[in-house]
Coordinates of C-alpha atoms and ligand atoms in Angstrom, one line a residue:
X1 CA -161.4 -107.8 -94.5
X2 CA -158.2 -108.5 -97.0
X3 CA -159.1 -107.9 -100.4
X4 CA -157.2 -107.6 -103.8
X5 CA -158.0 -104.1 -105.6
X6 CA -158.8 -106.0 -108.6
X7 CA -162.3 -107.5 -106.8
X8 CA -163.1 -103.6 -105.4
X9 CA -165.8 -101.8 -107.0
X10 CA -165.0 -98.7 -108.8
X11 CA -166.0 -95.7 -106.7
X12 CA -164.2 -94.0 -103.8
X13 CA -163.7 -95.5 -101.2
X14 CA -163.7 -93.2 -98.1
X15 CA -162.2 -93.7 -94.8
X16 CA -160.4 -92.3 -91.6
X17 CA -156.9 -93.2 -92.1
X18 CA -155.5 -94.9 -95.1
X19 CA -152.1 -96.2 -94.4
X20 CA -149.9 -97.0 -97.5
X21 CA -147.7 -100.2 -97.3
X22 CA -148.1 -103.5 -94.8
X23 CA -145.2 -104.5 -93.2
X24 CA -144.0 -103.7 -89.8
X25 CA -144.7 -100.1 -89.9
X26 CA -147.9 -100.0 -91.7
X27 CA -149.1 -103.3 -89.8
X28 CA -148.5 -101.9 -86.1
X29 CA -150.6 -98.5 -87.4
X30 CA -153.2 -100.4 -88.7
X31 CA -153.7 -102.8 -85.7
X32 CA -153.4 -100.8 -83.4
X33 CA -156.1 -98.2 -84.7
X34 CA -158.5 -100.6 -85.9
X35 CA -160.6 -100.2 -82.3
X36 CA -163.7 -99.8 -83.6
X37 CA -163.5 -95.9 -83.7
X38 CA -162.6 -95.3 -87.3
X39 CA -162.8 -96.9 -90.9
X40 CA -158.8 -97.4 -91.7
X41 CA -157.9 -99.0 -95.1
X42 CA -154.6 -100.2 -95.2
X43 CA -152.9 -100.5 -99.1
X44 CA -150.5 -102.7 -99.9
X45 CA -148.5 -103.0 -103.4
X46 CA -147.8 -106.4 -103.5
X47 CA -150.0 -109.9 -102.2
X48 CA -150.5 -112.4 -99.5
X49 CA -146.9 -114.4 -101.2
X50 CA -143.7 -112.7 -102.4
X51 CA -144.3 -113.0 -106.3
X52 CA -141.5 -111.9 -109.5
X53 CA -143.8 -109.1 -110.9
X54 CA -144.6 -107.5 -107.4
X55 CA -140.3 -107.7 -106.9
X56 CA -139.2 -106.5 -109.5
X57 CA -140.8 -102.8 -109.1
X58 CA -137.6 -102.9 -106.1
X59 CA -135.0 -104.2 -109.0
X60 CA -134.0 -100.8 -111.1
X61 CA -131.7 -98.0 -108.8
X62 CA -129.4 -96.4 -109.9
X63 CA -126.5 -96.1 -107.5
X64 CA -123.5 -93.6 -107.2
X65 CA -121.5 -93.1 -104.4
X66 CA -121.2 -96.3 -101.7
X67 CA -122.1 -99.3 -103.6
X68 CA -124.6 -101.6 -101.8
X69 CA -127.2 -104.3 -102.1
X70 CA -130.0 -101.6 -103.3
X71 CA -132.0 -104.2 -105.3
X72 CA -132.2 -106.9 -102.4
X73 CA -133.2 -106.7 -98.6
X74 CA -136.9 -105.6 -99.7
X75 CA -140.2 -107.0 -100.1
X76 CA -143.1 -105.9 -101.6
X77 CA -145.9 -108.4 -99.8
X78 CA -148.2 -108.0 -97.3
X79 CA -146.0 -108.4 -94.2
X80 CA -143.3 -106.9 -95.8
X81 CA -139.6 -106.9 -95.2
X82 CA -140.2 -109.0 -92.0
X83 CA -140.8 -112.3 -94.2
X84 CA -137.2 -111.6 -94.5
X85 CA -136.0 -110.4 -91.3
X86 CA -133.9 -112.3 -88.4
X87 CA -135.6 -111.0 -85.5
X88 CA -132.6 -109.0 -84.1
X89 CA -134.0 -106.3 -81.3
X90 CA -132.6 -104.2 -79.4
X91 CA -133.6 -100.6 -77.9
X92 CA -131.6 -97.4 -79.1
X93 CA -129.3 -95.5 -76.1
X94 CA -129.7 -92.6 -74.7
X95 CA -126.9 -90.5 -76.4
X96 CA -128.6 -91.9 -80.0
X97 CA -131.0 -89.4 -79.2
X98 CA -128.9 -86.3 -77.6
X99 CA -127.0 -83.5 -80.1
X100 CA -123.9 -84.7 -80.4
X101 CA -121.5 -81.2 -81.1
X102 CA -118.9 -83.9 -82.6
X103 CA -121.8 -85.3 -85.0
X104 CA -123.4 -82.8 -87.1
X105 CA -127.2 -83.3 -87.5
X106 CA -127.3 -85.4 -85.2
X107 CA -130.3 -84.8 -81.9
X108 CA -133.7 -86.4 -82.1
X109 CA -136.1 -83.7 -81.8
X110 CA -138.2 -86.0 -79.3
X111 CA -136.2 -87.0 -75.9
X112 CA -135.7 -90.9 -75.6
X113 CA -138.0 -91.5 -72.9
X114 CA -141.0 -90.0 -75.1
X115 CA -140.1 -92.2 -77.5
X116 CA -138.6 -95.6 -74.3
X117 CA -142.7 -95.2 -73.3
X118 CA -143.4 -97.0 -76.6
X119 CA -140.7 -100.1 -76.3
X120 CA -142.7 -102.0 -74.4
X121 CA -145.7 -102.0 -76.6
X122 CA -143.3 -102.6 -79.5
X123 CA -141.8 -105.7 -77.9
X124 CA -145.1 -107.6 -77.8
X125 CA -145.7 -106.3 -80.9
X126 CA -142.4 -107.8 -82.8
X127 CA -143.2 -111.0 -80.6
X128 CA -141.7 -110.9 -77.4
X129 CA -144.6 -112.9 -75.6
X130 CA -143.1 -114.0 -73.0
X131 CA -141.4 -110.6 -72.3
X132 CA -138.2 -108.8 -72.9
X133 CA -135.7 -109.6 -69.9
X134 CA -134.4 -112.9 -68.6
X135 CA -131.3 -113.4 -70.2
X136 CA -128.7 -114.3 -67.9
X137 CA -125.8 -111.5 -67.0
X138 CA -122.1 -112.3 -67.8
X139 CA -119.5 -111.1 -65.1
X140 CA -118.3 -107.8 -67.0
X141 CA -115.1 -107.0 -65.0
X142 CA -112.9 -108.3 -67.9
X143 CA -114.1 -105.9 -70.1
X144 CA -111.6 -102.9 -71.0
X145 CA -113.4 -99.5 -69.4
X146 CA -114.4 -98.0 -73.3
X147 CA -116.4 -100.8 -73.8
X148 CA -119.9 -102.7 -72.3
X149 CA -121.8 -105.8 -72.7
X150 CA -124.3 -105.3 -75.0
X151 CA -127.4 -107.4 -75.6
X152 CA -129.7 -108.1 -78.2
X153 CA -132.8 -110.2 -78.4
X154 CA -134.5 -112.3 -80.8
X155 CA -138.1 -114.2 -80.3
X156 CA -138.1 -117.3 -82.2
X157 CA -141.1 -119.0 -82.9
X158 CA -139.7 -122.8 -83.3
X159 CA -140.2 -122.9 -86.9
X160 CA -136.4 -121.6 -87.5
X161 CA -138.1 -117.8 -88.2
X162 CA -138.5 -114.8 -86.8
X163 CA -142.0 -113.1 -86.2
X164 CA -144.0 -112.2 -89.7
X165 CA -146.1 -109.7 -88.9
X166 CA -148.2 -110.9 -92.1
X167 CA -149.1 -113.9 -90.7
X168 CA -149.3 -112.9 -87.3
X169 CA -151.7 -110.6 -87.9
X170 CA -153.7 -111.9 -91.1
X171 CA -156.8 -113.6 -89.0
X172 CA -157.7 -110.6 -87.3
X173 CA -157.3 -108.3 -90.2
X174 CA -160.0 -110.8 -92.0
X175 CA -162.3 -110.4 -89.4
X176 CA -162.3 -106.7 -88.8
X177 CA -165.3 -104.8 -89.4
X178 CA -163.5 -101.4 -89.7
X179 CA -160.5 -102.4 -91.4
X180 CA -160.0 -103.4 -95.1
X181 CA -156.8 -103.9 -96.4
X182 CA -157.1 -103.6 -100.3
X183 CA -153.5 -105.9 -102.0
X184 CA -151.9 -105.3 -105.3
X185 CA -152.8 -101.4 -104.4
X186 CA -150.0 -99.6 -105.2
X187 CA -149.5 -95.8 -104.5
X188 CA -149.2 -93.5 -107.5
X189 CA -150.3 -90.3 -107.1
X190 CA -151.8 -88.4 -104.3
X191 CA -154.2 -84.9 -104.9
X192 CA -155.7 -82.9 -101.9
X193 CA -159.6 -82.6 -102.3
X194 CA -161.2 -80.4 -100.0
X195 CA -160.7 -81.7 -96.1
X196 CA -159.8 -84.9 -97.3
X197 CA -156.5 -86.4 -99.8
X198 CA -157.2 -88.6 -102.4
X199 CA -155.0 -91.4 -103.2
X200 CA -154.8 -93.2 -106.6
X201 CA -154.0 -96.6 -105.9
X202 CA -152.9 -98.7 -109.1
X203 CA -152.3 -102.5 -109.8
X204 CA -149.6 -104.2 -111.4
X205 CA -151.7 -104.8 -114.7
X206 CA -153.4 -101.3 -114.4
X207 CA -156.2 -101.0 -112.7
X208 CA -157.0 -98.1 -110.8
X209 CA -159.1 -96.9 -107.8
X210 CA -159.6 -93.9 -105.5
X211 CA -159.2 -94.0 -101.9
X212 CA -160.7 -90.6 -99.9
X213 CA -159.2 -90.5 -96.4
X214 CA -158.8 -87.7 -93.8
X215 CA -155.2 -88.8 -92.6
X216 CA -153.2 -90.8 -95.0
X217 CA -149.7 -92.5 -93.9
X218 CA -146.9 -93.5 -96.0
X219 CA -145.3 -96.6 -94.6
X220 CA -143.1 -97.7 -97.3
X221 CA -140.2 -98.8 -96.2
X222 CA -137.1 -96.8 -95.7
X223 CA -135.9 -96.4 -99.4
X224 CA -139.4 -95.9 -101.3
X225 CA -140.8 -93.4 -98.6
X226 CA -138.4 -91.2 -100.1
X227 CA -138.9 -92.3 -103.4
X228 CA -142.5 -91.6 -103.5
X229 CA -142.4 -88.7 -101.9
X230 CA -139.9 -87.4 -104.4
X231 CA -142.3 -88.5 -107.0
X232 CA -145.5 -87.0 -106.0
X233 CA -143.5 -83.6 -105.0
X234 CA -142.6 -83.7 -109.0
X235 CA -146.4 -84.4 -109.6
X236 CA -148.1 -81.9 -107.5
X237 CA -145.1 -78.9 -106.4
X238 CA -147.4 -77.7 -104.1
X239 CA -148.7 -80.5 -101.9
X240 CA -144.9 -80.7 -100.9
X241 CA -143.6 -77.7 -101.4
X242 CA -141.9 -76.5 -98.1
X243 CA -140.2 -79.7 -97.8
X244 CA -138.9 -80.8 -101.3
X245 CA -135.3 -79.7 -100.9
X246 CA -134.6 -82.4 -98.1
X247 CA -136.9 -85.0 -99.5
X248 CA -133.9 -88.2 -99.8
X249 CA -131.1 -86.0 -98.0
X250 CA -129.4 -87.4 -95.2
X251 CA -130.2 -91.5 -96.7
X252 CA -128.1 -93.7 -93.9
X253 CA -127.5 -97.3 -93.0
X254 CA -125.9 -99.4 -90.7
X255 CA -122.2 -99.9 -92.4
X256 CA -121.3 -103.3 -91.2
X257 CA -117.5 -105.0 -91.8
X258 CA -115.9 -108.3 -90.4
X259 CA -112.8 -106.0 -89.0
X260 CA -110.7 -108.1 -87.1
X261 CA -110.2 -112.1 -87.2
X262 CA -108.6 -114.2 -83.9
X263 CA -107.5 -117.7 -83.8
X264 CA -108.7 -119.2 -80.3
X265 CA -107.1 -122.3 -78.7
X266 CA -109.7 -124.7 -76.8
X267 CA -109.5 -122.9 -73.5
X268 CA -109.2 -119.1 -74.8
X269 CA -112.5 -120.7 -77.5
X270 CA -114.3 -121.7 -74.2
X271 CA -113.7 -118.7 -72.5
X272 CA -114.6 -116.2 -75.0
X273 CA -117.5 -117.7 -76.1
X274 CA -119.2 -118.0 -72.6
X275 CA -119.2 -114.5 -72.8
X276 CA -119.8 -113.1 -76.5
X277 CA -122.2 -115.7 -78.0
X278 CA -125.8 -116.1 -79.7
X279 CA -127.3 -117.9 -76.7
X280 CA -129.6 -120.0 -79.1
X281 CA -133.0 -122.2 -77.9
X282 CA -135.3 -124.2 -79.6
X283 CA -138.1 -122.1 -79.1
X284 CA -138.8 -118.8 -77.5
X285 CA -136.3 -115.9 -76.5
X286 CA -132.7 -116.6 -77.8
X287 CA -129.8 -113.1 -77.3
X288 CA -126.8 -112.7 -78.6
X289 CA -124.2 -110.8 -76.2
X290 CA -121.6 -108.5 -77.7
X291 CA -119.8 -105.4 -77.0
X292 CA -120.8 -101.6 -78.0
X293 CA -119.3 -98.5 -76.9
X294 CA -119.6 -96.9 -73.7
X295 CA -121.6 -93.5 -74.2
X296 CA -119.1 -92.0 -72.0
X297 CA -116.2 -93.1 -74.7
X298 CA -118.1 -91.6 -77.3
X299 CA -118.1 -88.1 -75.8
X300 CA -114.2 -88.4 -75.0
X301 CA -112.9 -89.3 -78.6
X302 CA -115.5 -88.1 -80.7
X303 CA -116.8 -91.2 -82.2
X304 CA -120.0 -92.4 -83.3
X305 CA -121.8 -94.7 -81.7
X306 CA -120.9 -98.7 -82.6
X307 CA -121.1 -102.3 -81.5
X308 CA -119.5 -105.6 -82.5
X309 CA -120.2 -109.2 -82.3
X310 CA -117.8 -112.5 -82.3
X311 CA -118.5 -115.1 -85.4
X312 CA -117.1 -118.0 -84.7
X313 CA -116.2 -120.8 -87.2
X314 CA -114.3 -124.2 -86.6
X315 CA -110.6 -123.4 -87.6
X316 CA -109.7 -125.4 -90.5
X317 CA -108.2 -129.2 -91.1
X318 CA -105.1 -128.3 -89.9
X319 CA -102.5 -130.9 -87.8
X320 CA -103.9 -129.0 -84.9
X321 CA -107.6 -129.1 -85.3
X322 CA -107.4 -133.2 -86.7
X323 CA -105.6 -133.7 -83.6
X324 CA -108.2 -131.7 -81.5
X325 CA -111.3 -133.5 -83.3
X326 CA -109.4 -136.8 -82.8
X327 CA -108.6 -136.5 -78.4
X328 CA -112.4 -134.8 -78.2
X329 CA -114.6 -137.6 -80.4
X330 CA -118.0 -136.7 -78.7
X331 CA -117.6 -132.6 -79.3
X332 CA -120.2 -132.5 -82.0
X333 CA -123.1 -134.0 -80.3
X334 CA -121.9 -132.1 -76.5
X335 CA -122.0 -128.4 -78.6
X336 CA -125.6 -129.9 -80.4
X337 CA -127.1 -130.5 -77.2
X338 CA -125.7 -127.3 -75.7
X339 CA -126.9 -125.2 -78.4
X340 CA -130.3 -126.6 -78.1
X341 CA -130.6 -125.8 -74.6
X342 CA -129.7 -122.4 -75.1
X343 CA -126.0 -122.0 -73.7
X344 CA -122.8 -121.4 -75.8
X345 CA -121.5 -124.1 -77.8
X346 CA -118.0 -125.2 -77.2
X347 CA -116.1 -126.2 -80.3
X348 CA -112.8 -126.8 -79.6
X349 CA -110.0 -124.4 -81.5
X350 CA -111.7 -121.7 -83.3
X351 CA -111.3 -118.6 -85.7
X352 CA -113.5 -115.6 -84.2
X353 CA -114.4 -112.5 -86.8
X354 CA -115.4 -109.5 -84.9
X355 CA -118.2 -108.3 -86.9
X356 CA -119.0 -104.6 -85.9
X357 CA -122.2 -102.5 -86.9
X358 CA -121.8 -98.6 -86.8
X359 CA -124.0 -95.5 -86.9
X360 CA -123.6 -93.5 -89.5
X361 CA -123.6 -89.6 -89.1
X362 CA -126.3 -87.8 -91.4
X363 CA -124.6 -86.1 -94.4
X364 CA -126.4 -83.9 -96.3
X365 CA -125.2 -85.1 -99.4
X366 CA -125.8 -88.9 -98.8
X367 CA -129.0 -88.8 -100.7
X368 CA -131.8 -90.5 -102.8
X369 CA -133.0 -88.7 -105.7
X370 CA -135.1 -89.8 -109.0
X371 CA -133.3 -91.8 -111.7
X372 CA -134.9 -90.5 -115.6
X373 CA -136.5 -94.0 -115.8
X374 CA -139.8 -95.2 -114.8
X375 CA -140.9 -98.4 -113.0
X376 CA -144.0 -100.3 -114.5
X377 CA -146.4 -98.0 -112.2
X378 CA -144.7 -94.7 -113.9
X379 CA -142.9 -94.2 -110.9
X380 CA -139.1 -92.3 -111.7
X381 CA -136.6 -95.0 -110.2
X382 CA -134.8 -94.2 -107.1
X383 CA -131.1 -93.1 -107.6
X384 CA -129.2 -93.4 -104.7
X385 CA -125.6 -92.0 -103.6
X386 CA -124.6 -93.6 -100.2
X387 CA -121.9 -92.3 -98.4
X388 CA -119.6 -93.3 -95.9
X389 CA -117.5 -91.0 -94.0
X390 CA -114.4 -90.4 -91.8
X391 CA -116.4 -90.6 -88.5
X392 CA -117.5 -93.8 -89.3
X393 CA -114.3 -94.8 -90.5
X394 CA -112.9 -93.6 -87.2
X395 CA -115.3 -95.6 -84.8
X396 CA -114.3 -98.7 -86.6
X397 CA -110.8 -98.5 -85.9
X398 CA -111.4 -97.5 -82.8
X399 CA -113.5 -100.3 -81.8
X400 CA -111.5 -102.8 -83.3
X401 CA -108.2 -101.5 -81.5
X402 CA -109.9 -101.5 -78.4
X403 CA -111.3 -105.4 -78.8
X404 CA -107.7 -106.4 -80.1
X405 CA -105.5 -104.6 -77.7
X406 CA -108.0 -106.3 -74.9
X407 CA -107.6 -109.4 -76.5
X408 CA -104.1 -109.7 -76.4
X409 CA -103.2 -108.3 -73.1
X410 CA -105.4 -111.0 -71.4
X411 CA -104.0 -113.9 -73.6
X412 CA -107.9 -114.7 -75.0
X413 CA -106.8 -114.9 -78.5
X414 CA -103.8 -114.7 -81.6
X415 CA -104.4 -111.9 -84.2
X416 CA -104.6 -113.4 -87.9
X417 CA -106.0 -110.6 -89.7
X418 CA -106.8 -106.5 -88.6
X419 CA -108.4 -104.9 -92.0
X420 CA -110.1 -102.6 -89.5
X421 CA -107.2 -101.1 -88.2
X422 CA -105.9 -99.9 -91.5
X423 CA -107.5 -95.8 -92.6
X424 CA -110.9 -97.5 -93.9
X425 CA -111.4 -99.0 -90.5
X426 CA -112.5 -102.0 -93.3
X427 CA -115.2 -100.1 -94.7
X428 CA -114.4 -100.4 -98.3
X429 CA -116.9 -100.4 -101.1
X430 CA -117.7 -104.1 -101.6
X431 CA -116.0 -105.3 -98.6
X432 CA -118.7 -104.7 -96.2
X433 CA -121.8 -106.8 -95.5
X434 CA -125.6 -105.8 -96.2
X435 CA -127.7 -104.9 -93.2
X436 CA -131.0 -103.7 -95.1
X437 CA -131.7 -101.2 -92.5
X438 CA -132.6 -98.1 -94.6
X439 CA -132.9 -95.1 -92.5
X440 CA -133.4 -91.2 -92.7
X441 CA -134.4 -89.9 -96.0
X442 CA -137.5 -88.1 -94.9
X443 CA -136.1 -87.6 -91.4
X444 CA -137.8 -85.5 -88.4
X445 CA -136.7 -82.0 -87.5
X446 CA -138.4 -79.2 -85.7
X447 CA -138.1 -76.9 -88.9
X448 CA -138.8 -78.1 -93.3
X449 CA -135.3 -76.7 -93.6
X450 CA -133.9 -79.7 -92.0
X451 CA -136.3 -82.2 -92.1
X452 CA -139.4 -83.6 -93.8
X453 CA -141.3 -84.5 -90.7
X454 CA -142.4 -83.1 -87.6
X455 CA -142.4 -84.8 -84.3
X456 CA -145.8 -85.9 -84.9
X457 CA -144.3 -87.7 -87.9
X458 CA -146.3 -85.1 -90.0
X459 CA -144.8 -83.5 -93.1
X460 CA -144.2 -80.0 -92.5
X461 CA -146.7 -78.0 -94.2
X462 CA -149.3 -80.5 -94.9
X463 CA -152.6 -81.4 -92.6
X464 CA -152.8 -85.2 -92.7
X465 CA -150.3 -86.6 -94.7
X466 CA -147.6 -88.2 -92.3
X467 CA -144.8 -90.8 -92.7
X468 CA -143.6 -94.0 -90.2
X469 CA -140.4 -96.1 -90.8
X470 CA -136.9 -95.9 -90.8
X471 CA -136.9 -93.0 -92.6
X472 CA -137.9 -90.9 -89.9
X473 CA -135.3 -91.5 -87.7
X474 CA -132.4 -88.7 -87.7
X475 CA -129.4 -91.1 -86.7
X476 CA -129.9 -94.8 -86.2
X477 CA -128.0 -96.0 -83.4
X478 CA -126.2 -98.9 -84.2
X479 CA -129.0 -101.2 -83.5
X480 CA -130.9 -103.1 -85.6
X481 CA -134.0 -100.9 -86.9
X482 CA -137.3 -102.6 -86.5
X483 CA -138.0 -102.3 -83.2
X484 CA -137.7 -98.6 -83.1
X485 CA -139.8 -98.8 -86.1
X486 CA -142.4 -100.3 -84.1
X487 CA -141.9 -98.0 -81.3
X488 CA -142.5 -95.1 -83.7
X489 CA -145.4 -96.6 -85.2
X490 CA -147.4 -97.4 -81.8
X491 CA -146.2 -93.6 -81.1
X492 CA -147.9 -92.2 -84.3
X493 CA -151.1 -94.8 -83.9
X494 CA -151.8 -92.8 -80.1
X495 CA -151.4 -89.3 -82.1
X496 CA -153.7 -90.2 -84.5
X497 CA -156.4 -92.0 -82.3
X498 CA -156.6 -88.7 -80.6
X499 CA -156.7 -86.3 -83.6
Ligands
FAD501 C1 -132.5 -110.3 -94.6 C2 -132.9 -109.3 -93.7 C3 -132.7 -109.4 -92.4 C4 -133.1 -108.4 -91.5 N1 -132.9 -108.6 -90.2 C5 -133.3 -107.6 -89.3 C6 -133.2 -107.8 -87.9 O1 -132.7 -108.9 -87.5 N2 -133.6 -106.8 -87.0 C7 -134.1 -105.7 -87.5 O2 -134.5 -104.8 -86.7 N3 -134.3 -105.5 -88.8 C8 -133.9 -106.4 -89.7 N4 -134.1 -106.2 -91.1 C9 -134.7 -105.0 -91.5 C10 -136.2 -105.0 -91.3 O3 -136.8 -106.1 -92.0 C11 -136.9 -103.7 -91.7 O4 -136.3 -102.7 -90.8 C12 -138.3 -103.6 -91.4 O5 -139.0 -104.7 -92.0 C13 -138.9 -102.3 -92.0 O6 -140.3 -102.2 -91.8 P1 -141.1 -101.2 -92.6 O7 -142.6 -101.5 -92.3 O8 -140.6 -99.8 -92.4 O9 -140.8 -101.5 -94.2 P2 -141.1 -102.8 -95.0 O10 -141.2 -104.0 -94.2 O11 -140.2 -102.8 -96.2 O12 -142.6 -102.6 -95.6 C14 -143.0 -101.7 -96.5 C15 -144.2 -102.1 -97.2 O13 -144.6 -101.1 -98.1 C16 -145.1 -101.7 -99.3 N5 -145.0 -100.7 -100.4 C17 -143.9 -100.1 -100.9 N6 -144.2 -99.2 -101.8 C18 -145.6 -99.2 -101.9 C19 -146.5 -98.4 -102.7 N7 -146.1 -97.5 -103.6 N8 -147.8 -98.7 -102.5 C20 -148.3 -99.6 -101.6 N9 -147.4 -100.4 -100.9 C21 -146.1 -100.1 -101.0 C22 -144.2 -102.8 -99.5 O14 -144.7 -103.8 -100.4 C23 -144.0 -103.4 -98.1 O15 -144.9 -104.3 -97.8 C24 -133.7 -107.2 -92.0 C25 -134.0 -107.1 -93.3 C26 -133.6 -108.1 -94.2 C27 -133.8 -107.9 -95.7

């Protein structure tokens, strides 16, 4: 059943699990633990369509440190961010998970293949119907030894989008007996009461109800998990109390920069592109082929872990390129065709920006913390200081020297511009580009002192509160965050179906 809270009687409404906040996260949980077994009520703070008063509760942060989109890249609708998303997936590695004694904080406190057991399930989850492999392998021996091919893979549904897990899952949420989801039910406050928590749920224009539930999971997204959690520690110290001081430490994203740009001729375009490309169809699974550090190149110079894409772009109306267009008249319609049919279009004389995405490693003081104001809800703001540091810095310049230097040796391309060679490694404060991925604020750790989750995803000290989302993870990878999400999610749902 989907419901708005406004149509729900007033009296408590008890249940199993109550999971706070529908979108990739919060869907996975509540699909996969609506099996009959359990009354689940999942809450969500916005409606079935993105709508300006539901929006704007993401509008006021305050920001020191890093500046960055903190307004945008968020969604407060049933579905959640993933109306938004472009469908980019890709596993973590290995070493993502291992402590790294050249990155501080960094070691999952769960081994990657407890966590690998759960891609699969994930995959079908963000869409992969027709399953995960079957993209075609590139001959790698050009490829200087610090590098590898890296993949990533994007199920596309025809409709130019990406999988919404609002409307993918909407019909069966309607018909489930066991599961209600209550809209416009935002969380504000949260008391223990006996066995069981009770959650005070609160619409946009003030109405208010009670949920009762014996497990409750926050599933908020990777910036207002933190944020709520900071809130409810200020409203009741001791629900939270062994936990408070790292509640927002260690906030991380995926600093992203254009770091390098190449001018291609037609046969160095042709040749690059076969290789590095987003192999686009009309339908189904598309990938996009890039380059990421070897694990083993890591561990020798210290760096973090990183990958990088090609962007190509027609070069401009120079002599060159009019003469190009003019000796190649059908080009336009050969790339359309080629695109369509999933292999790399060839465009003649191009520019190529190497885009790279880096981890980040966890700093302490990289943080979210309250702001004095207070949303519409009476919720303190978030007030967030992002950091980027020298290792990151580092891995850029790395990476990008390593791309250029192959580059030139094997005659594939002309330097025009190397911003990511210079100390920044191009990651400048307004320079570099948003990647929404909001990662671990109320991270997982063995002990409260450095984390606020276990590895059951439960916050230290408590007996069934628990948290799922980006904010979990204690280092990111460099790979776009959603399936891991997933992953964590289908991870937590098993936990919980068997406590
Ligand atoms: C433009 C864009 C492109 C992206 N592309 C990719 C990509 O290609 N690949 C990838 O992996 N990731 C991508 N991402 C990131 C991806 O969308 C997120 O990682 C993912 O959606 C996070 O899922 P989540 O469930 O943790 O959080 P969200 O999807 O943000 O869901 C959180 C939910 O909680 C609700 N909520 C918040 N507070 C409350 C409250 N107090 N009470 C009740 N409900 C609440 C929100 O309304 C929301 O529905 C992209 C993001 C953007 C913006």
């Amino acid at each position: 059943m989907i419901e708005s809270l406004h149509a729900v009687p007033d009296a408590i409404i008890e249940c199993d699990v109550l999971i706070i906040g529908a979108g990739a996260a919060g869907i996975t949980l509540a699909s996969l633990l609506d099996d009959g077994h359990r009354d689940v009520v999942l809450a969500e703070g916005g409606g079935m369509a993105v709508d300006a008063t539901a929006q704007s509760l993401f509008k006021s942060v305050q920001q020191r440190g890093t500046p960055f989109a903190a307004q945008e890249g968020r969604y407060r609708v049933f579905g959640g961010t993933t109306v938004a998303w472009t469908g980019r997936c890709a596993e973590l590695d290995p070493i993502d998970f291992a402590e790294r004694a050249w990155i501080p904080g960094s070691g999952w406190p769960i081994t990657h293949a407890e966590l690998a057991a759960f891609y699969p399930q994930a995959m079908r989850l963000c869409g992969f119907a027709d399953g995960w492999e079957g993209v075609p392998t590139a001959a790698d021996n050009d490829i200087p030894a610090e590098l590898e091919r890296f993949v990533w893979r994007f199920w596309h549904d025809g409709g130019g989008r990406y999988q919404n897990f609002g409307e993918r899952f909407a019909a069966d949420f309607r018909r489930s007996l066991r599961l209600r989801v209550l809209l416009d039910a935002n969380l504000t406050r949260i008391e223990p009461a006996a066995d069981r928590t009770d959650a005070h749920l609160r619409t946009a224009d003030g109405a208010r109800r009670t949920v009762r539930a014996r497990q409750i999971v926050l599933c908020c997204g990777g910036i207002e998990n933190a944020r709520l959690l900071l809130n409810l520690a200020e409203d009741s110290p001791n629900l939270l109390a062994g936990v408070a001081p790292v509640i927002g430490r260690y906030f991380m994203q995926h600093p992203r920069a254009a770091t390098a740009r190449f001018a291609l001729d037609r046969s160095q375009s042709k040749r690059l592109q076969r290789m590095f490309n987003r192999f686009r169809r009309a339908k189904g699974l598309e990938y996009e082929a890039g380059l990421s550090l070897s694990a083993a190149t890591q561990a020798r110079h210290g760096l973090a872990n990183a990958s990088a894409v090609f962007r190509y772009a027609r070069r401009g109306w120079g002599l060159d390129s009019l003469i190009d267009v003019a000796a190649h008249p059908g080009d336009g319609l050969i790339s359309g065709l080629r695109r369509l049919r999933g292999r790399e279009p060839l465009l003649g004389p191009v520019t190529a920006s190497l885009v790279v995405d880096l981890e980040q490693a966890p700093d302490f003081d990289s943080r979210i913390t309250l702001a004095r104001r207070r949303d519409s809800l009476g919720l303190r703001h978030a007030a967030i200081d992002w950091r980027v540091g020298a290792i990151e810095q580092r891995t850029s310049r790395f990476l990008t020297a390593a791309v250029h230097y192959w580059l030139r040796a094997g005659g594939l391309a002309r330097p025009l511009a190397l911003p990511g060679l210079e100390s920044s490694g191009a990651l400048e404060a307004g320079g570099m580009f948003e990647s929404y991925h909001h990662l671990g604020a109320t991270r997982m750790a063995t002990s409260p002192r450095n984390g606020v989750v276990d590895t059951d995803l439960r916050i230290h000290g408590t007996q069934g509160l628990y948290v799922c989302g980006g904010s979990v993870m204690p280092t990111g990878g460099h790979v776009n965050p959603t399936l891991t999400i997933v992953a964590l999610a289908a991870r937590l749902a098993k936990h919980l179906g068997q406590s």
